[in-house]
JSON list of C-alpha atoms in Angstrom, two decimals:
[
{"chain": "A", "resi": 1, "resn": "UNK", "atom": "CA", "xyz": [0.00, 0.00, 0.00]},
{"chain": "A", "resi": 2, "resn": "UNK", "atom": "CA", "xyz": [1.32, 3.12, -1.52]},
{"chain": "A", "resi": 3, "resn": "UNK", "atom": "CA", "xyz": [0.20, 6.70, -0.33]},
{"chain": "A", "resi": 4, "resn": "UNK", "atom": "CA", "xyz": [1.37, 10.05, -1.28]},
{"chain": "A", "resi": 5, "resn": "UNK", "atom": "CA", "xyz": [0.67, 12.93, 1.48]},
{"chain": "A", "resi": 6, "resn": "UNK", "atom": "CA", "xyz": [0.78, 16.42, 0.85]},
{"chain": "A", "resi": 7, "resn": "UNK", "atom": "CA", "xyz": [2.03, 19.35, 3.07]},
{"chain": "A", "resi": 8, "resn": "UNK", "atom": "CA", "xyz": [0.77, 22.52, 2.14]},
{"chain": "A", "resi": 9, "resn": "UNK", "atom": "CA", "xyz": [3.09, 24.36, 4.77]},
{"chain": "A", "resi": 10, "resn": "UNK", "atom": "CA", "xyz": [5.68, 22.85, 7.48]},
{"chain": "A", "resi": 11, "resn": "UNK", "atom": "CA", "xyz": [2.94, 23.32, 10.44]},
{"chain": "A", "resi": 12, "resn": "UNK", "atom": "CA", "xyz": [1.18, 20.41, 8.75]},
{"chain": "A", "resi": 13, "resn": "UNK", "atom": "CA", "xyz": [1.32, 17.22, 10.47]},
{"chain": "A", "resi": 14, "resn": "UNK", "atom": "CA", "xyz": [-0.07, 13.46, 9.41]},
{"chain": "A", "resi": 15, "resn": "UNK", "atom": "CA", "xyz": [-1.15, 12.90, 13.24]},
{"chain": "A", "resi": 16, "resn": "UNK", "atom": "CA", "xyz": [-3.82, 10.23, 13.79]},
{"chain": "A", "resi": 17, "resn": "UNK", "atom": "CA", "xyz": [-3.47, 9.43, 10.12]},
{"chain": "A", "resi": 18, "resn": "UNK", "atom": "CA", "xyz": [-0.22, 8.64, 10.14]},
{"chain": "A", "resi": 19, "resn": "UNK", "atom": "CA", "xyz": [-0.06, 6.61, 13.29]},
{"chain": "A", "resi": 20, "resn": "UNK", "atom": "CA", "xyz": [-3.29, 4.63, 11.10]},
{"chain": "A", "resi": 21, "resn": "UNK", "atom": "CA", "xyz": [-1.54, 4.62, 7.89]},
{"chain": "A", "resi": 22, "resn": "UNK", "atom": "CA", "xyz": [1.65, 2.84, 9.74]},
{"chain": "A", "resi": 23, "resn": "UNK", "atom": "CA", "xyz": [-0.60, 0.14, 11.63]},
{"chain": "A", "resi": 24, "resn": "UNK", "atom": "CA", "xyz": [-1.87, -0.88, 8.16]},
{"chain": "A", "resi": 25, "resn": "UNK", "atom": "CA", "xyz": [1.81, -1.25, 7.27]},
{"chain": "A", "resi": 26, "resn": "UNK", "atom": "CA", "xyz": [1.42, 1.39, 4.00]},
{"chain": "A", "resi": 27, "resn": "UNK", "atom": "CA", "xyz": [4.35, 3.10, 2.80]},
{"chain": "A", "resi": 28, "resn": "UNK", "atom": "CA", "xyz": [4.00, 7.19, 3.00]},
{"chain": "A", "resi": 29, "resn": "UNK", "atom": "CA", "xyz": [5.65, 9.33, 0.50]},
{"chain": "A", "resi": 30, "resn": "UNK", "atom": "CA", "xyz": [6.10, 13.19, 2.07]},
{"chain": "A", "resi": 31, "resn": "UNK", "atom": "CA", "xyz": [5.64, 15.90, -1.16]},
{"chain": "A", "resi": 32, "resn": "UNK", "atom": "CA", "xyz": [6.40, 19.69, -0.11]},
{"chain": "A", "resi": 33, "resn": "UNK", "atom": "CA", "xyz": [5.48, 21.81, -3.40]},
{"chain": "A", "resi": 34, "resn": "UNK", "atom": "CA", "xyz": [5.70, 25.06, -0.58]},
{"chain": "A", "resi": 35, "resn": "UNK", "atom": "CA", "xyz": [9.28, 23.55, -1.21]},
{"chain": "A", "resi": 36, "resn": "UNK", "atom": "CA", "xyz": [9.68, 23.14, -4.84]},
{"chain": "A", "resi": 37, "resn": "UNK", "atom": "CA", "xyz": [8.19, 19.53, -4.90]},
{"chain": "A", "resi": 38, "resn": "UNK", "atom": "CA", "xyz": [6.93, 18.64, -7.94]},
{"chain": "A", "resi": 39, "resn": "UNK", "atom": "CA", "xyz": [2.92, 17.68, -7.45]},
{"chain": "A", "resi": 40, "resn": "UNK", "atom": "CA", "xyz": [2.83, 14.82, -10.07]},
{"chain": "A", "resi": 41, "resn": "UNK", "atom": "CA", "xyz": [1.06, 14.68, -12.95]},
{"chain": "A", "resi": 42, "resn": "UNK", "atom": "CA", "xyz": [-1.23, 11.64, -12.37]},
{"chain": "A", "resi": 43, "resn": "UNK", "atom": "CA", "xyz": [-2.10, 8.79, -9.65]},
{"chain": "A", "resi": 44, "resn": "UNK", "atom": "CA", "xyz": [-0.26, 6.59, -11.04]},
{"chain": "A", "resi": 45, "resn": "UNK", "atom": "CA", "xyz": [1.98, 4.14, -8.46]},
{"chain": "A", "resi": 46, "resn": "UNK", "atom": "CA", "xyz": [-0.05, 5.31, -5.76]},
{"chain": "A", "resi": 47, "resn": "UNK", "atom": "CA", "xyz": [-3.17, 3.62, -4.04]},
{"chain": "A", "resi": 48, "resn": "UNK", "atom": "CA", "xyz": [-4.18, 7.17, -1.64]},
{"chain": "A", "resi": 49, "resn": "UNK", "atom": "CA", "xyz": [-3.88, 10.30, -1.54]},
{"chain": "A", "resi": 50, "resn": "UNK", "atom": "CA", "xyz": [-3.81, 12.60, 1.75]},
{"chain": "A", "resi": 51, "resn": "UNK", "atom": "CA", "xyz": [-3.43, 16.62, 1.18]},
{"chain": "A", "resi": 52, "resn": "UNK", "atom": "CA", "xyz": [-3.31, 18.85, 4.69]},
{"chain": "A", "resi": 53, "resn": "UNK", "atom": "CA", "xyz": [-4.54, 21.90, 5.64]},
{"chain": "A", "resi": 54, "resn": "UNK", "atom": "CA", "xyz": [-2.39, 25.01, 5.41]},
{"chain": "A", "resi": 55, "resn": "UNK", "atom": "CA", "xyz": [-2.63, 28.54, 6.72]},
{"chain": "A", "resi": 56, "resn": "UNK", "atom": "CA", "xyz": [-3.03, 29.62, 2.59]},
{"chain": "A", "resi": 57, "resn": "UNK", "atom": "CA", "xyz": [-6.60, 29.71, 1.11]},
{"chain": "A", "resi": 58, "resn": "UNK", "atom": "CA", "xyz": [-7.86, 27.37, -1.28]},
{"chain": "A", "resi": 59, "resn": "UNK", "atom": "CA", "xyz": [-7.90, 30.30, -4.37]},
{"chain": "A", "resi": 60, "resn": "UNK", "atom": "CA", "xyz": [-4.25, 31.38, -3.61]},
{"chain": "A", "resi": 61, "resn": "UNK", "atom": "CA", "xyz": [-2.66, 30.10, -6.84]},
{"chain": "A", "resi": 62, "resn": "UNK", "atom": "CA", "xyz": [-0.59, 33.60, -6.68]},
{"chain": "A", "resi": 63, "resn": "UNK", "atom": "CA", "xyz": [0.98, 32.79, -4.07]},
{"chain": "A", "resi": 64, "resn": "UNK", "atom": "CA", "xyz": [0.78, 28.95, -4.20]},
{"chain": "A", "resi": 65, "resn": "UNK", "atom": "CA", "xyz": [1.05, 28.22, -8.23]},
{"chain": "A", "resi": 66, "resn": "UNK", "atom": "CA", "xyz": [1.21, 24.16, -7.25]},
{"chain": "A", "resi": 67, "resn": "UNK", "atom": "CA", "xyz": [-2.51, 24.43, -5.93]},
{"chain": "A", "resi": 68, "resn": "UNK", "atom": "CA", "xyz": [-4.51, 24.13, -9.73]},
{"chain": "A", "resi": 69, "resn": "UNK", "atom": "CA", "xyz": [-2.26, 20.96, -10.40]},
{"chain": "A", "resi": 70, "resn": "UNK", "atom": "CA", "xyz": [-3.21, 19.62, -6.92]},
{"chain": "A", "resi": 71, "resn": "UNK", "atom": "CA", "xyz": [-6.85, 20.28, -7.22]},
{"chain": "A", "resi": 72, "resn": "UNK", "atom": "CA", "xyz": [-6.54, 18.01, -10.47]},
{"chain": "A", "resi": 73, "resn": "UNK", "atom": "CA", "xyz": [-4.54, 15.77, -8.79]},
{"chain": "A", "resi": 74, "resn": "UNK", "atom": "CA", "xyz": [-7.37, 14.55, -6.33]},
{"chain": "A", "resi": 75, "resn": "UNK", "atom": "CA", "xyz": [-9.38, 14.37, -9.01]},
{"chain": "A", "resi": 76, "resn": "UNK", "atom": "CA", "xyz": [-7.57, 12.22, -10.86]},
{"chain": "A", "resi": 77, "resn": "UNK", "atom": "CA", "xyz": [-6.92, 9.80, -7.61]},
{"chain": "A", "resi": 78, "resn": "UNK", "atom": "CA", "xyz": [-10.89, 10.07, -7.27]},
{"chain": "A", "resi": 79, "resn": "UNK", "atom": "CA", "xyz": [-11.61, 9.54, -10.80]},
{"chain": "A", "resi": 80, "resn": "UNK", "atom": "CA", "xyz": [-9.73, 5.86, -10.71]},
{"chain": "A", "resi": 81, "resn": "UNK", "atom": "CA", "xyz": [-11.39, 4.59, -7.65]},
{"chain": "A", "resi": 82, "resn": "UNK", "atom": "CA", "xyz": [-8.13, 5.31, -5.55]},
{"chain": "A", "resi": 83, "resn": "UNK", "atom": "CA", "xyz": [-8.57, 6.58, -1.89]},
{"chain": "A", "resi": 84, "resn": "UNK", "atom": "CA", "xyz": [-8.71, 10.38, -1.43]},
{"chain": "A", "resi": 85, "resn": "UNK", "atom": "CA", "xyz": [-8.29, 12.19, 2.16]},
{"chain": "A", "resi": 86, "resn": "UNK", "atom": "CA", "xyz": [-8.29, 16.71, 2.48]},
{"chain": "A", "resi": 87, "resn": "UNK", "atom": "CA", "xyz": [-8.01, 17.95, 5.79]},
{"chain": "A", "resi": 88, "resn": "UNK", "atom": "CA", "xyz": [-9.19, 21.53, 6.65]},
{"chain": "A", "resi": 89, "resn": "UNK", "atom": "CA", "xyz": [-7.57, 23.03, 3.14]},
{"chain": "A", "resi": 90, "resn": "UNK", "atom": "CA", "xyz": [-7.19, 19.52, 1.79]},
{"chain": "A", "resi": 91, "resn": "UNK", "atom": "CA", "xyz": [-11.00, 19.16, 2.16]},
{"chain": "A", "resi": 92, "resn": "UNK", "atom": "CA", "xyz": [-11.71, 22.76, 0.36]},
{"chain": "A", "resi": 93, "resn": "UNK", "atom": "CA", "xyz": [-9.27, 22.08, -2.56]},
{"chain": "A", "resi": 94, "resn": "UNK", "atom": "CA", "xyz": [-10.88, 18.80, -3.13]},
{"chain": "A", "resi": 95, "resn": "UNK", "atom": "CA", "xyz": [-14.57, 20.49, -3.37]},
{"chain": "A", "resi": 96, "resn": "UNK", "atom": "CA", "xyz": [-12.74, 23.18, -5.64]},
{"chain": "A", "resi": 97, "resn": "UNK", "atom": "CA", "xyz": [-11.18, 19.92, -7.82]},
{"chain": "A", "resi": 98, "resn": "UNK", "atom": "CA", "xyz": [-15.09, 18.59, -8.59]},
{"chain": "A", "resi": 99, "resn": "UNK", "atom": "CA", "xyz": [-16.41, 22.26, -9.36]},
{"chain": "A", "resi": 100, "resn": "UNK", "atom": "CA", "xyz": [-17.68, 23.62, -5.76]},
{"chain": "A", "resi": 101, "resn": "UNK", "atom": "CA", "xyz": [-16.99, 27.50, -4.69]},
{"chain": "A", "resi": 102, "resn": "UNK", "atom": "CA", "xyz": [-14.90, 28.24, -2.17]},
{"chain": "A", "resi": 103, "resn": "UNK", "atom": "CA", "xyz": [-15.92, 30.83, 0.32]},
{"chain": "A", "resi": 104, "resn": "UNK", "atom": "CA", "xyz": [-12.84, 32.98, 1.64]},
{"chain": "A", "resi": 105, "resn": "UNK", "atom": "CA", "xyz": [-13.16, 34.06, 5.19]},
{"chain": "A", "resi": 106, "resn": "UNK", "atom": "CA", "xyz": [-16.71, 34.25, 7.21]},
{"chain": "A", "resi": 107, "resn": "UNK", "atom": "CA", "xyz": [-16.43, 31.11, 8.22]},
{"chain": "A", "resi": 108, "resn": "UNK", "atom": "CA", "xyz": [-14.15, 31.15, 11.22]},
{"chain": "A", "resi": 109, "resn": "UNK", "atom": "CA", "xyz": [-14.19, 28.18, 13.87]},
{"chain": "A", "resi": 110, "resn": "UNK", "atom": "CA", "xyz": [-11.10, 27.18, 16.30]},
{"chain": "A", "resi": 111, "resn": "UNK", "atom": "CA", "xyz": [-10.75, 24.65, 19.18]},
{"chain": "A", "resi": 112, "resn": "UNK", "atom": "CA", "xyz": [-12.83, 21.36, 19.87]},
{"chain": "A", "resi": 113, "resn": "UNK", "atom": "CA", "xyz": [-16.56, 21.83, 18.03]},
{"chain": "A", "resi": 114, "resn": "UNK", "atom": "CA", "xyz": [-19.06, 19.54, 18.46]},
{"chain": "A", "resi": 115, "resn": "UNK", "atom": "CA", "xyz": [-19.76, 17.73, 14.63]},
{"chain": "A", "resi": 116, "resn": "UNK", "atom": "CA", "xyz": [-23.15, 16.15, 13.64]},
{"chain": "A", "resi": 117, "resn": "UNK", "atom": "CA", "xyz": [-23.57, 13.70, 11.62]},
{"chain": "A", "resi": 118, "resn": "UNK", "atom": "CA", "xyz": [-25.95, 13.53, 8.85]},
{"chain": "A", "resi": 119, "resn": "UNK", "atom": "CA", "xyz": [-28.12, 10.60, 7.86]},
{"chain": "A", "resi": 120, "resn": "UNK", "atom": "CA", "xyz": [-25.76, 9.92, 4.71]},
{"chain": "A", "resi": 121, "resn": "UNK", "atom": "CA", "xyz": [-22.68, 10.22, 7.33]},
{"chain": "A", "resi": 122, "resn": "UNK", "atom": "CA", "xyz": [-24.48, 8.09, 9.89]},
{"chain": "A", "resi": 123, "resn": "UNK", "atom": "CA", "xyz": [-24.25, 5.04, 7.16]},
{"chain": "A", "resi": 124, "resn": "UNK", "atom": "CA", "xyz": [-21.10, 5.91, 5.61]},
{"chain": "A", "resi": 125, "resn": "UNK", "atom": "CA", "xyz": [-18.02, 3.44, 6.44]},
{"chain": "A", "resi": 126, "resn": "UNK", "atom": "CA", "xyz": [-15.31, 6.49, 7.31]},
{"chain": "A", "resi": 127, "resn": "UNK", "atom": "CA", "xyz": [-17.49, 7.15, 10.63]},
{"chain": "A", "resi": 128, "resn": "UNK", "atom": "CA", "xyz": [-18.71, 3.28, 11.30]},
{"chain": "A", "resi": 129, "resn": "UNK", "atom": "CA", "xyz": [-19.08, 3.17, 15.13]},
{"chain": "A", "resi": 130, "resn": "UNK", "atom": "CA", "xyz": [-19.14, 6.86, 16.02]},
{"chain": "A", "resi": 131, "resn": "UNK", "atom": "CA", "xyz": [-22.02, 8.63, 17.65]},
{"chain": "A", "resi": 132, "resn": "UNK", "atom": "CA", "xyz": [-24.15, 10.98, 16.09]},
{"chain": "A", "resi": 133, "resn": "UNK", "atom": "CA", "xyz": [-22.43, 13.52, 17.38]},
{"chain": "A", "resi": 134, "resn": "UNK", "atom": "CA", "xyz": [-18.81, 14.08, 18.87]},
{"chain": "A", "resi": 135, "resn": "UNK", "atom": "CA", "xyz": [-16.21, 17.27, 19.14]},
{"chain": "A", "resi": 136, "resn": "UNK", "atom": "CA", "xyz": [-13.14, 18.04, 16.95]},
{"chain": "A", "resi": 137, "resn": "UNK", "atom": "CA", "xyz": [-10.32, 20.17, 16.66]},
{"chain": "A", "resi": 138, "resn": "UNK", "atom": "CA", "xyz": [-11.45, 23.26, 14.68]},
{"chain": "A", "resi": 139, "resn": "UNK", "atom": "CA", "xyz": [-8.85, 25.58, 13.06]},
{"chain": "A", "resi": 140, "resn": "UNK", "atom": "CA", "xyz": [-9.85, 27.53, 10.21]},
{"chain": "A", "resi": 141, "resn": "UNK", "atom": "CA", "xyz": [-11.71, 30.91, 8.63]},
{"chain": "A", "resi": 142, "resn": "UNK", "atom": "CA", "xyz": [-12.60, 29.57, 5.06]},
{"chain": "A", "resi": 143, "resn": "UNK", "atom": "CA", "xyz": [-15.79, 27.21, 3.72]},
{"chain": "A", "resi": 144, "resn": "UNK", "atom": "CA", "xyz": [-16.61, 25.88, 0.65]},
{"chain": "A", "resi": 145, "resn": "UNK", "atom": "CA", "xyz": [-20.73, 25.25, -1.27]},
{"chain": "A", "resi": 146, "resn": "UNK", "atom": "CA", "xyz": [-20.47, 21.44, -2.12]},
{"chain": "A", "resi": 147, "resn": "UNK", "atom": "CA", "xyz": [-19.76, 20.37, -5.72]},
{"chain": "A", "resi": 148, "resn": "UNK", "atom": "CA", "xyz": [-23.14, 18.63, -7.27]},
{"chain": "A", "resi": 149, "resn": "UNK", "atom": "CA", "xyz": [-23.03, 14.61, -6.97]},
{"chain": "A", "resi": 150, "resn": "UNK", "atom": "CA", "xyz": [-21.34, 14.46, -3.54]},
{"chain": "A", "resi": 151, "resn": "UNK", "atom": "CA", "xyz": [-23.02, 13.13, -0.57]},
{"chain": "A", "resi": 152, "resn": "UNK", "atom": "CA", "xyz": [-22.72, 15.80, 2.47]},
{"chain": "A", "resi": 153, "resn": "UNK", "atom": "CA", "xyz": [-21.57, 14.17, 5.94]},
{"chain": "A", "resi": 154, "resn": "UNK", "atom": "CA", "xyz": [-21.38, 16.29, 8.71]},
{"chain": "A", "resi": 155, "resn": "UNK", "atom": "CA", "xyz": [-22.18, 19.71, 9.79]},
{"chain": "A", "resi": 156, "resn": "UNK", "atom": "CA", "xyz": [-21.55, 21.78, 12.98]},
{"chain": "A", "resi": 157, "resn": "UNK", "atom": "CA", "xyz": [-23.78, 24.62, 14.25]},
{"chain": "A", "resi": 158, "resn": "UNK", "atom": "CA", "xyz": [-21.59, 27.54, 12.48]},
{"chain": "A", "resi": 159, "resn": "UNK", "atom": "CA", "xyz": [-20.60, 25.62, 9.24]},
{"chain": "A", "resi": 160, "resn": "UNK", "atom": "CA", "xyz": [-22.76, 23.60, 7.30]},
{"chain": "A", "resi": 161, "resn": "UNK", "atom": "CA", "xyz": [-20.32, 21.65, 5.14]},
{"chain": "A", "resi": 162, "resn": "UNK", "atom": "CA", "xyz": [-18.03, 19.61, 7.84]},
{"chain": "A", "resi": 163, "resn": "UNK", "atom": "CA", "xyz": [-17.21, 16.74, 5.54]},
{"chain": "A", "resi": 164, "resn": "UNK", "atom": "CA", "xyz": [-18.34, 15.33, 2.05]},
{"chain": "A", "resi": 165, "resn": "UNK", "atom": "CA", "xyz": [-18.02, 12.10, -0.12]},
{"chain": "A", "resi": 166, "resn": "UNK", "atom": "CA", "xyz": [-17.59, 12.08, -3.91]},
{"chain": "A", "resi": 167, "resn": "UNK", "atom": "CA", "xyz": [-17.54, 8.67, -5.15]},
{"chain": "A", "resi": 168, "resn": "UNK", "atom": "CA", "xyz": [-16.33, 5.35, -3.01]},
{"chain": "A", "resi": 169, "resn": "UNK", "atom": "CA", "xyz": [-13.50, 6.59, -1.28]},
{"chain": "A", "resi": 170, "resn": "UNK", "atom": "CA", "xyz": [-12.70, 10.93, -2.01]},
{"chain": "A", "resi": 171, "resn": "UNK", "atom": "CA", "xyz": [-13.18, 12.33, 1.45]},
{"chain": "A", "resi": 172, "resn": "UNK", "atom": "CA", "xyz": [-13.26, 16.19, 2.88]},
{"chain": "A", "resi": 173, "resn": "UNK", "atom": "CA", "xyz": [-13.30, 16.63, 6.08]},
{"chain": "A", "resi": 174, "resn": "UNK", "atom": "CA", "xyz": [-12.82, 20.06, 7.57]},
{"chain": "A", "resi": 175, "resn": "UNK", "atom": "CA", "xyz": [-12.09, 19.56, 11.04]},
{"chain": "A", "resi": 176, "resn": "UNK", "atom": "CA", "xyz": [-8.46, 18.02, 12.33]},
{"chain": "A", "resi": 177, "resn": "UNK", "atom": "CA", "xyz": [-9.82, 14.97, 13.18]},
{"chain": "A", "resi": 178, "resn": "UNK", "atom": "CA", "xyz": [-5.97, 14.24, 12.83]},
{"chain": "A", "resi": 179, "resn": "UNK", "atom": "CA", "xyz": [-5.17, 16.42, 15.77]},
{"chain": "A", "resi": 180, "resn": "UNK", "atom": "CA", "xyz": [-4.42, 14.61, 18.87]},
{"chain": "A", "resi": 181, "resn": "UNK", "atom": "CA", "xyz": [-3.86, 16.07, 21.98]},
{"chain": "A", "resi": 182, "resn": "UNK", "atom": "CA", "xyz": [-0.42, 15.68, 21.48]},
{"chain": "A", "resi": 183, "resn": "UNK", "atom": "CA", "xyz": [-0.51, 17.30, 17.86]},
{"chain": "A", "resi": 184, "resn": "UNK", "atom": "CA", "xyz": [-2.18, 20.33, 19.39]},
{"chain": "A", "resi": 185, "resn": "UNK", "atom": "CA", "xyz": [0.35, 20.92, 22.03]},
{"chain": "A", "resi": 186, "resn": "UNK", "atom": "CA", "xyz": [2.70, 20.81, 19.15]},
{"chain": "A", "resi": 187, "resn": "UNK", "atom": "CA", "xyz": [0.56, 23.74, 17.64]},
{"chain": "A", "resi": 188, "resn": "UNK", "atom": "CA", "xyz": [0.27, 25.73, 21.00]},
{"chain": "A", "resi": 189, "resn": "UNK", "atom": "CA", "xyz": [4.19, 25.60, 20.85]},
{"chain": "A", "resi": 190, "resn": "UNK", "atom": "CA", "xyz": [4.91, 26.36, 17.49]},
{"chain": "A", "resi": 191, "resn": "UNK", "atom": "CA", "xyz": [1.96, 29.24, 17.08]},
{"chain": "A", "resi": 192, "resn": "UNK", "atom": "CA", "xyz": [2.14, 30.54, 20.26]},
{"chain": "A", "resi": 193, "resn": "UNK", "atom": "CA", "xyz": [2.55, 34.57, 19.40]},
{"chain": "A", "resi": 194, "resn": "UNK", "atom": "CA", "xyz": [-0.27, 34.00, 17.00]},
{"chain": "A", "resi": 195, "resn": "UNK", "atom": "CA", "xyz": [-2.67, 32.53, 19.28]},
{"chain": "A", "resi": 196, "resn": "UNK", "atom": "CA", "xyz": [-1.75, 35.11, 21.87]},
{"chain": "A", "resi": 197, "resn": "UNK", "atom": "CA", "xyz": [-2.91, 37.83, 19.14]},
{"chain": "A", "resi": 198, "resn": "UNK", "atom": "CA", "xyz": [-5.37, 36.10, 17.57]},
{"chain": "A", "resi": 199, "resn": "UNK", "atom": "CA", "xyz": [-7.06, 33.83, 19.91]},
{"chain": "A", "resi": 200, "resn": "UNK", "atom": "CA", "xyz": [-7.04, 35.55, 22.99]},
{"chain": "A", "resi": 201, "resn": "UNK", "atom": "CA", "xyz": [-7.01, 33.10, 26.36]},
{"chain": "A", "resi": 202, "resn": "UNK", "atom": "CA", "xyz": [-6.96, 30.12, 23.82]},
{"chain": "A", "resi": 203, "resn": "UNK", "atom": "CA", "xyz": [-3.80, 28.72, 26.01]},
{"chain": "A", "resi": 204, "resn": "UNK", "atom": "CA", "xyz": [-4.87, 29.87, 29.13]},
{"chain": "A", "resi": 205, "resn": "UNK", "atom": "CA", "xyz": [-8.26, 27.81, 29.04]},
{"chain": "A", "resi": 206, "resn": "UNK", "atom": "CA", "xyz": [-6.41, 25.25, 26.80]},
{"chain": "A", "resi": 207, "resn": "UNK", "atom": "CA", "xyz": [-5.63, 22.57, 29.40]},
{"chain": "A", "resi": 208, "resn": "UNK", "atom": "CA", "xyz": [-9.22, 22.25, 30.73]},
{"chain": "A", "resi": 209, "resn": "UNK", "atom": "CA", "xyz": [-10.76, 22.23, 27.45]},
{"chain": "A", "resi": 210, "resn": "UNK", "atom": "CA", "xyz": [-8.33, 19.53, 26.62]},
{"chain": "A", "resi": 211, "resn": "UNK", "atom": "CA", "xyz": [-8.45, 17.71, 29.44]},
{"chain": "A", "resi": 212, "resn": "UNK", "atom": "CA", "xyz": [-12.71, 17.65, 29.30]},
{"chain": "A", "resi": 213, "resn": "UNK", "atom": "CA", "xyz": [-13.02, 17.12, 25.31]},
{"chain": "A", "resi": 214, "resn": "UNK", "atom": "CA", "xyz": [-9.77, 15.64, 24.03]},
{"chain": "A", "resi": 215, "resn": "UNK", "atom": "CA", "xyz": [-10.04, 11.95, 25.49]},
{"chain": "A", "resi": 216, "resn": "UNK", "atom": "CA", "xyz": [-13.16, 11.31, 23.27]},
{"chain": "A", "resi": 217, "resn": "UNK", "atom": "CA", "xyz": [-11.89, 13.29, 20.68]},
{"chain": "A", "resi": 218, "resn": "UNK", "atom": "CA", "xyz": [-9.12, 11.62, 19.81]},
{"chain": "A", "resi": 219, "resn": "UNK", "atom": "CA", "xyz": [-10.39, 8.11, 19.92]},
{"chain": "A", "resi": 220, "resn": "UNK", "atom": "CA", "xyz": [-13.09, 9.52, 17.20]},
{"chain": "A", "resi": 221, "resn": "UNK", "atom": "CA", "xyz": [-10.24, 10.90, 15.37]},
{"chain": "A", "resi": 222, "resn": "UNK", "atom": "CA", "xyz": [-8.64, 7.69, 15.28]},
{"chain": "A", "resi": 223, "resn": "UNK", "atom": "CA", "xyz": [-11.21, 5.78, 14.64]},
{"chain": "A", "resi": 224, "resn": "UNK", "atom": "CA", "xyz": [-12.06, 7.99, 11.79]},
{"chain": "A", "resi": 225, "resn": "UNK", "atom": "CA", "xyz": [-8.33, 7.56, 10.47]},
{"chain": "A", "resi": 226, "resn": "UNK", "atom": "CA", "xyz": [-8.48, 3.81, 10.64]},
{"chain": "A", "resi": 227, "resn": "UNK", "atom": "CA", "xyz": [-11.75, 3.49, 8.65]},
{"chain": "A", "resi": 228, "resn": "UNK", "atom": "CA", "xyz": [-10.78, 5.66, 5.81]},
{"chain": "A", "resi": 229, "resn": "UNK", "atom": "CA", "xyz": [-7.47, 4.04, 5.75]},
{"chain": "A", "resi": 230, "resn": "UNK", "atom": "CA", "xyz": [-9.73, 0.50, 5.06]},
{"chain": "A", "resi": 231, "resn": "UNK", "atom": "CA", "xyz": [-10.92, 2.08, 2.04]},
{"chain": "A", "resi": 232, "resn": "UNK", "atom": "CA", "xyz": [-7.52, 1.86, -0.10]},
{"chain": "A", "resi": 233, "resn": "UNK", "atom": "CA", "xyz": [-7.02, -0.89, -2.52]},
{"chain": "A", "resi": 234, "resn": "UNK", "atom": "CA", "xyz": [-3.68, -1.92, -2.34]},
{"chain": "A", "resi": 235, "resn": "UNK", "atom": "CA", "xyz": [-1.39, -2.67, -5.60]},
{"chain": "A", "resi": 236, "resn": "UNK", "atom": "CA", "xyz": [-3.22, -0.39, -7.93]},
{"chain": "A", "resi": 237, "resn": "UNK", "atom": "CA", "xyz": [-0.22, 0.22, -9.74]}
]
């Protein structure tokens, strides 16, 4: 099992995903186009595809000239049945790659959010044996309208499109169910002077939101990981 993951900017992490992509004993290939990687030009010799979030917006091809070939990228993995995972930016590029809009700012949510589940998402395999309802990590200002033919999965009470379907196995998901506990100490650390200015007393009420809302979040983050992790086919070539 062959997947390529995508970091958008060096804040990105694999997290839950990763720890689920090495139980299932699949080989992970890092790409950095913020680096000068080279996004290839089609699926082939991979069975998944994972792209991250990033602190760019899904429409910044100024600034980020690898994004168009990304966005057809997924499609392409989609297109030929193979496994597709965006997180947060990841799952906004991917609506951009089938033809949704993205919606640029207005749209701001941070820390653990409760996520519903809608009837499609209740019988879809990527959240077998969740509840109804559960939190997530939250970090982001953009949203997206959902391209026509996907199957909408979850919402939360401030933005209606928490995570889509198109096809078998193309997944959005806009909240970091791939953020442990762990992973967002790492954040804390590393965007500290932001949060300071930007999310004022995020760090101060940090460890008792953490400690009341992180157990159960990260065992539905994992969870989440492992199922859509089931969904590659191995050997595609």
């Amino acid at each position: 099992m062959r997947v390529l993951a995508v970091y958008n900017f060096e804040g990105s992490k694999l997290g839950q995903v990763g720890q689920a992509l090495e139980e299932a004993g699949a080989e992970v290939e890092l790409l950095h186009p913020h680096l000068g990687d080279e996004v290839p030009e089609a699926p082939e010799g991979y069975d998944g595809l994972v792209v991250l979030g990033g602190t760019q917006n899904a429409l910044a091809d100024d600034a980020c000239p690898w994004l168009p070939k990304l966005c057809g990228l997924m499609r392409a993995f989609g297109e030929t049945d193979r496994s597709v995972l965006g997180i947060c930016l990841g799952s906004q590029l991917l609506a951009r790659a089938y033809g949704g809009d993205n919606i640029i700012g207005g749209a701001s949510e941070f820390g653990w959010q409760k996520v519903q589940l809608t009837t499609q998402g209740k019988d879809d395999p990527i959240f077998s044996d969740l509840p109804s309802a559960f939190h997530m990590f939250q970090w982001h200002d953009d949203t997206f309208n959902l391209p026509p033919g996907v199957d909408r999965l979850a919402a939360s009470s401030q933005v209606k499109n928490q995570a889509f379907r198109m096809g078998r196995a193309a997944y959005g998901l806009q909240f970091h169910f791939e953020a442990d506990r762990a992973l967002v100490d790492v954040w804390n650390r590393e965007f500290a002077s932001w949060l300071e200015e930007n999310r004022p007393g995020w760090l101060e009420r940090h460890p008792a939101e953490a400690a009341k809302l992180g157990p159960k979040a990260d065992a539905a983050g994992l969870t989440i990981a492992r199922n859509w992790v089931r969904t590659i086919i191995p050997s595609r070539g």
